[in-house]
Coordinates of C-alpha atoms in Angstrom, one line a residue:
M18 CA 83.6 93.4 119.5
D19 CA 83.7 94.1 115.7
A20 CA 87.1 94.9 114.4
K21 CA 85.8 97.6 112.0
A22 CA 85.1 101.0 113.4
L23 CA 81.9 101.7 111.6
S24 CA 80.3 98.4 111.8
G25 CA 76.6 98.8 112.3
A26 CA 76.6 102.3 111.0
V27 CA 74.9 103.4 107.9
A28 CA 76.1 106.2 105.6
L29 CA 74.4 108.0 102.7
V30 CA 76.8 109.6 100.2
T31 CA 75.5 112.0 97.4
G32 CA 77.4 112.3 94.1
A33 CA 78.6 108.8 94.7
S34 CA 78.9 107.7 91.0
S35 CA 82.5 109.0 90.6
G36 CA 85.5 110.8 92.0
I37 CA 85.4 111.9 95.6
G38 CA 81.9 110.5 96.3
A39 CA 82.9 107.0 95.0
A40 CA 86.2 107.1 96.9
T41 CA 84.4 108.1 100.1
S42 CA 81.9 105.4 99.7
R43 CA 84.6 102.8 99.3
R44 CA 86.4 104.0 102.4
L45 CA 83.4 104.1 104.6
A46 CA 82.4 100.7 103.4
A47 CA 85.9 99.5 104.2
E48 CA 85.5 100.8 107.7
G49 CA 82.4 98.7 108.1
A50 CA 79.6 101.0 107.2
A51 CA 76.7 100.0 105.0
V52 CA 76.5 102.7 102.3
A53 CA 73.6 104.2 100.4
L54 CA 75.1 105.4 97.1
V55 CA 73.2 108.3 95.6
A56 CA 73.5 109.9 92.2
D57 CA 71.5 110.6 89.1
R58 CA 73.2 107.9 87.0
R59 CA 72.5 104.3 87.8
D60 CA 75.0 102.3 85.9
P61 CA 78.2 103.6 87.7
L62 CA 76.3 103.2 91.0
D63 CA 75.6 99.6 90.2
R64 CA 79.3 99.0 89.3
L65 CA 80.4 100.5 92.7
V66 CA 77.9 98.4 94.6
C67 CA 79.6 95.3 93.0
E68 CA 83.0 96.6 93.6
I69 CA 82.3 97.2 97.4
A70 CA 80.6 93.8 97.6
R71 CA 83.7 92.1 96.2
A72 CA 85.8 93.9 98.9
G73 CA 83.5 92.5 101.5
G74 CA 81.4 95.6 102.1
L75 CA 77.7 96.5 101.8
A76 CA 76.2 99.1 99.6
E77 CA 72.9 99.9 97.8
A78 CA 72.5 102.1 94.7
F79 CA 69.8 104.8 94.6
D80 CA 69.4 106.9 91.5
S81 CA 67.7 110.2 92.3
D82 CA 67.5 113.8 91.3
I83 CA 68.1 115.4 94.6
T84 CA 67.5 118.9 93.3
D85 CA 63.8 117.7 93.5
P86 CA 62.8 118.0 97.2
E87 CA 60.5 115.0 96.9
Q88 CA 63.1 112.8 95.5
A89 CA 65.7 113.9 98.1
Y90 CA 63.2 113.0 100.9
Q91 CA 62.4 109.7 99.2
V92 CA 66.0 108.7 99.0
V93 CA 66.5 109.2 102.7
Q94 CA 63.4 107.1 103.2
D95 CA 64.6 104.4 100.9
T96 CA 67.9 104.3 102.8
L97 CA 66.0 103.9 106.0
E98 CA 63.8 101.1 104.6
R99 CA 66.9 99.2 103.3
F100 CA 69.2 99.7 106.3
Q101 CA 66.9 100.7 109.1
R102 CA 69.0 103.6 110.3
L103 CA 71.2 106.6 109.4
D104 CA 74.3 107.6 111.0
I105 CA 76.5 109.5 108.5
L106 CA 75.5 111.9 105.6
V107 CA 78.1 113.0 103.1
N108 CA 76.9 115.9 101.0
N109 CA 79.1 115.6 98.0
A110 CA 77.0 116.2 94.9
G111 CA 78.0 119.3 93.1
V112 CA 78.7 120.9 89.7
M113 CA 81.2 123.7 88.7
L114 CA 80.3 125.8 85.6
L115 CA 82.9 128.5 85.1
G116 CA 82.2 131.7 83.2
T117 CA 82.3 135.4 83.7
A118 CA 79.0 137.4 84.3
L119 CA 79.2 138.6 80.7
H120 CA 79.4 135.2 79.2
A121 CA 77.8 132.7 81.6
T122 CA 74.1 132.0 81.1
I123 CA 71.5 132.3 83.9
E124 CA 70.7 128.6 83.3
E125 CA 74.3 127.7 84.3
W126 CA 74.1 129.8 87.4
D127 CA 70.7 128.2 88.3
R128 CA 72.1 124.7 87.8
M129 CA 75.0 125.3 90.2
V130 CA 72.6 126.8 92.8
A131 CA 70.2 123.8 92.4
L132 CA 72.8 121.1 92.9
N133 CA 75.3 122.8 95.1
V134 CA 72.9 124.5 97.4
R135 CA 69.2 123.4 97.1
A136 CA 70.0 119.7 96.7
L137 CA 72.2 119.7 99.8
L138 CA 69.5 121.5 101.8
H139 CA 66.8 119.0 100.7
V140 CA 68.9 116.0 101.6
T141 CA 70.1 117.4 104.9
H142 CA 66.6 118.5 106.0
A143 CA 65.2 115.1 105.3
A144 CA 68.1 113.4 107.1
V145 CA 68.4 115.4 110.3
P146 CA 65.8 113.7 112.4
Y147 CA 67.2 110.3 111.6
L148 CA 70.7 111.3 112.3
I149 CA 69.6 112.6 115.7
D150 CA 68.1 109.2 116.3
G151 CA 71.2 107.5 115.0
A152 CA 73.4 109.4 117.5
S153 CA 71.2 108.4 120.4
T154 CA 70.9 104.7 119.5
S155 CA 74.4 103.7 118.3
A156 CA 77.4 102.4 120.1
R157 CA 79.3 105.4 118.8
Q158 CA 76.8 107.8 120.4
V159 CA 77.5 110.3 117.7
A160 CA 76.3 110.9 114.1
D161 CA 78.0 113.0 111.4
I162 CA 77.2 115.3 108.5
V163 CA 80.1 116.0 106.2
N164 CA 79.7 118.7 103.6
I165 CA 82.2 118.7 100.7
G166 CA 83.2 122.2 99.9
S167 CA 86.1 123.6 98.0
T168 CA 89.0 125.9 98.2
S169 CA 86.8 128.1 96.2
G170 CA 84.8 128.7 99.3
R171 CA 87.9 130.5 100.7
V172 CA 89.6 132.0 97.7
A173 CA 87.4 133.6 95.0
Q174 CA 88.6 133.8 91.3
P175 CA 87.4 135.3 88.1
A176 CA 84.9 133.3 86.1
G177 CA 84.0 131.4 89.4
S178 CA 81.7 133.9 91.0
V179 CA 78.5 131.7 91.4
Y180 CA 80.6 128.6 92.1
S181 CA 82.3 130.5 94.9
L182 CA 78.9 131.9 96.1
T183 CA 77.7 128.2 96.6
K184 CA 80.8 127.1 98.4
F185 CA 81.2 130.3 100.6
G186 CA 77.6 129.9 101.6
L187 CA 78.2 126.2 102.3
N188 CA 80.8 127.1 104.9
G189 CA 78.3 129.5 106.7
F190 CA 75.5 126.9 106.6
T191 CA 77.8 124.2 107.9
E192 CA 78.9 126.3 110.8
A193 CA 75.4 127.4 111.9
L194 CA 74.1 123.9 111.6
R195 CA 77.0 122.6 113.7
Q196 CA 76.0 124.9 116.5
E197 CA 72.3 124.0 116.1
L198 CA 73.0 120.2 116.4
L199 CA 75.6 120.3 119.2
R200 CA 73.3 119.1 122.0
E201 CA 71.9 116.3 119.6
R202 CA 75.4 114.8 119.2
V203 CA 75.3 115.3 115.5
R204 CA 78.7 116.6 114.3
V205 CA 78.7 118.9 111.3
S206 CA 81.9 119.4 109.3
V207 CA 83.1 120.7 106.0
V208 CA 86.1 119.3 103.9
E209 CA 87.4 121.8 101.4
P210 CA 89.5 120.1 98.7
G211 CA 91.8 121.8 96.3
T212 CA 92.7 120.5 92.8
A213 CA 91.6 117.0 92.4
P214 CA 90.6 114.8 89.4
T215 CA 86.9 114.9 89.4
E216 CA 84.1 115.2 86.8
L217 CA 83.6 118.9 87.5
A218 CA 85.7 120.0 84.6
D219 CA 83.7 117.8 82.2
H220 CA 80.8 120.2 82.5
L221 CA 82.8 123.1 81.2
D222 CA 82.8 124.6 77.7
D223 CA 85.9 123.7 75.7
D224 CA 87.7 127.1 75.9
I225 CA 87.0 127.5 79.6
R226 CA 88.1 123.9 80.3
E227 CA 91.4 124.5 78.5
T228 CA 92.0 127.6 80.6
A229 CA 91.1 125.8 83.8
L230 CA 93.3 122.8 83.0
G231 CA 96.1 125.2 82.0
Q232 CA 96.0 126.8 85.5
I233 CA 96.7 123.4 87.1
S234 CA 99.2 122.2 84.6
G235 CA 102.2 121.0 86.3
L236 CA 100.5 120.4 89.5
E237 CA 100.3 116.9 91.1
P238 CA 96.7 116.9 92.0
L239 CA 95.0 115.4 95.0
H240 CA 93.6 111.8 94.6
P241 CA 89.9 111.4 95.5
A242 CA 91.1 108.9 98.0
D243 CA 93.0 111.8 99.8
V244 CA 89.7 113.6 100.4
A245 CA 88.0 110.3 101.3
D246 CA 90.7 109.9 104.0
A247 CA 89.8 113.3 105.4
V248 CA 86.1 112.3 105.6
A249 CA 87.1 109.1 107.3
Y250 CA 89.2 111.0 109.8
I251 CA 86.3 113.2 110.7
V252 CA 83.8 110.3 111.2
L253 CA 86.2 108.0 113.0
C254 CA 87.0 110.5 115.7
D255 CA 85.8 109.5 119.2
R256 CA 82.5 111.3 120.1
R257 CA 84.4 113.6 122.5
A258 CA 86.1 115.3 119.5
A259 CA 84.6 117.2 116.6
I260 CA 86.7 118.1 113.5
N261 CA 84.9 121.1 112.2
Q262 CA 86.9 121.9 109.1
I263 CA 89.6 120.4 106.9
M264 CA 91.2 122.2 104.0
I265 CA 93.2 119.8 101.9
R266 CA 95.2 121.3 98.9
A267 CA 97.5 119.7 96.3
A268 CA 100.9 120.3 97.9
D269 CA 101.9 122.7 95.0
Q270 CA 98.6 124.6 94.9
T271 CA 99.1 128.3 95.7
W272 CA 95.4 129.4 95.7

């Protein structure tokens, strides 16, 4: 018997080029899964493939704009062509553009909805039939969808209205999909991280970034690996158990 819990399993991780996505990809590969790394930037994906290979794991990079439904469908097909199956989907790709309704642009709102909502729907829709097949054909007898949400899906704050819209909506989508796929042995879960060092703040205007960073000044943030540990906990559970939600905050975070 293989010593690694996910040997023979295949995972697809979106937003895998940095932060939580990269950490999750490393963790799943360390547990024995072959990992399809998906993002819209090729160079960091290629570096991560090499890093995982040096650690004894297996990964493949797929640069794709998953806000385009055809590209989202194709990246799932490319994963199947490379690895012949799909057992785990981690929907991590996202963007946070803070700004009040008076000052935010409609283009910023549309960008968040496109990546945080539509891209997730595109990839999930393309992957579900193969996850069902994965659940029925693997030794684990279960497959997993793990959606990466945010504490902003529980606690709304000024300047984050549309970001919270996408994350509150993600929680509802996750719960409904969980119920839909129960009989298919596909577990559906959400992990809601609090403050963590990611590239989300890199997309903010300078003045808003300064305000956002000021809010978390003095906090010891989560590490991306902390969130990756939560994802691993979900997918490593025996098929008799389903971890539906995990909220993980920095220990000093109050919101």
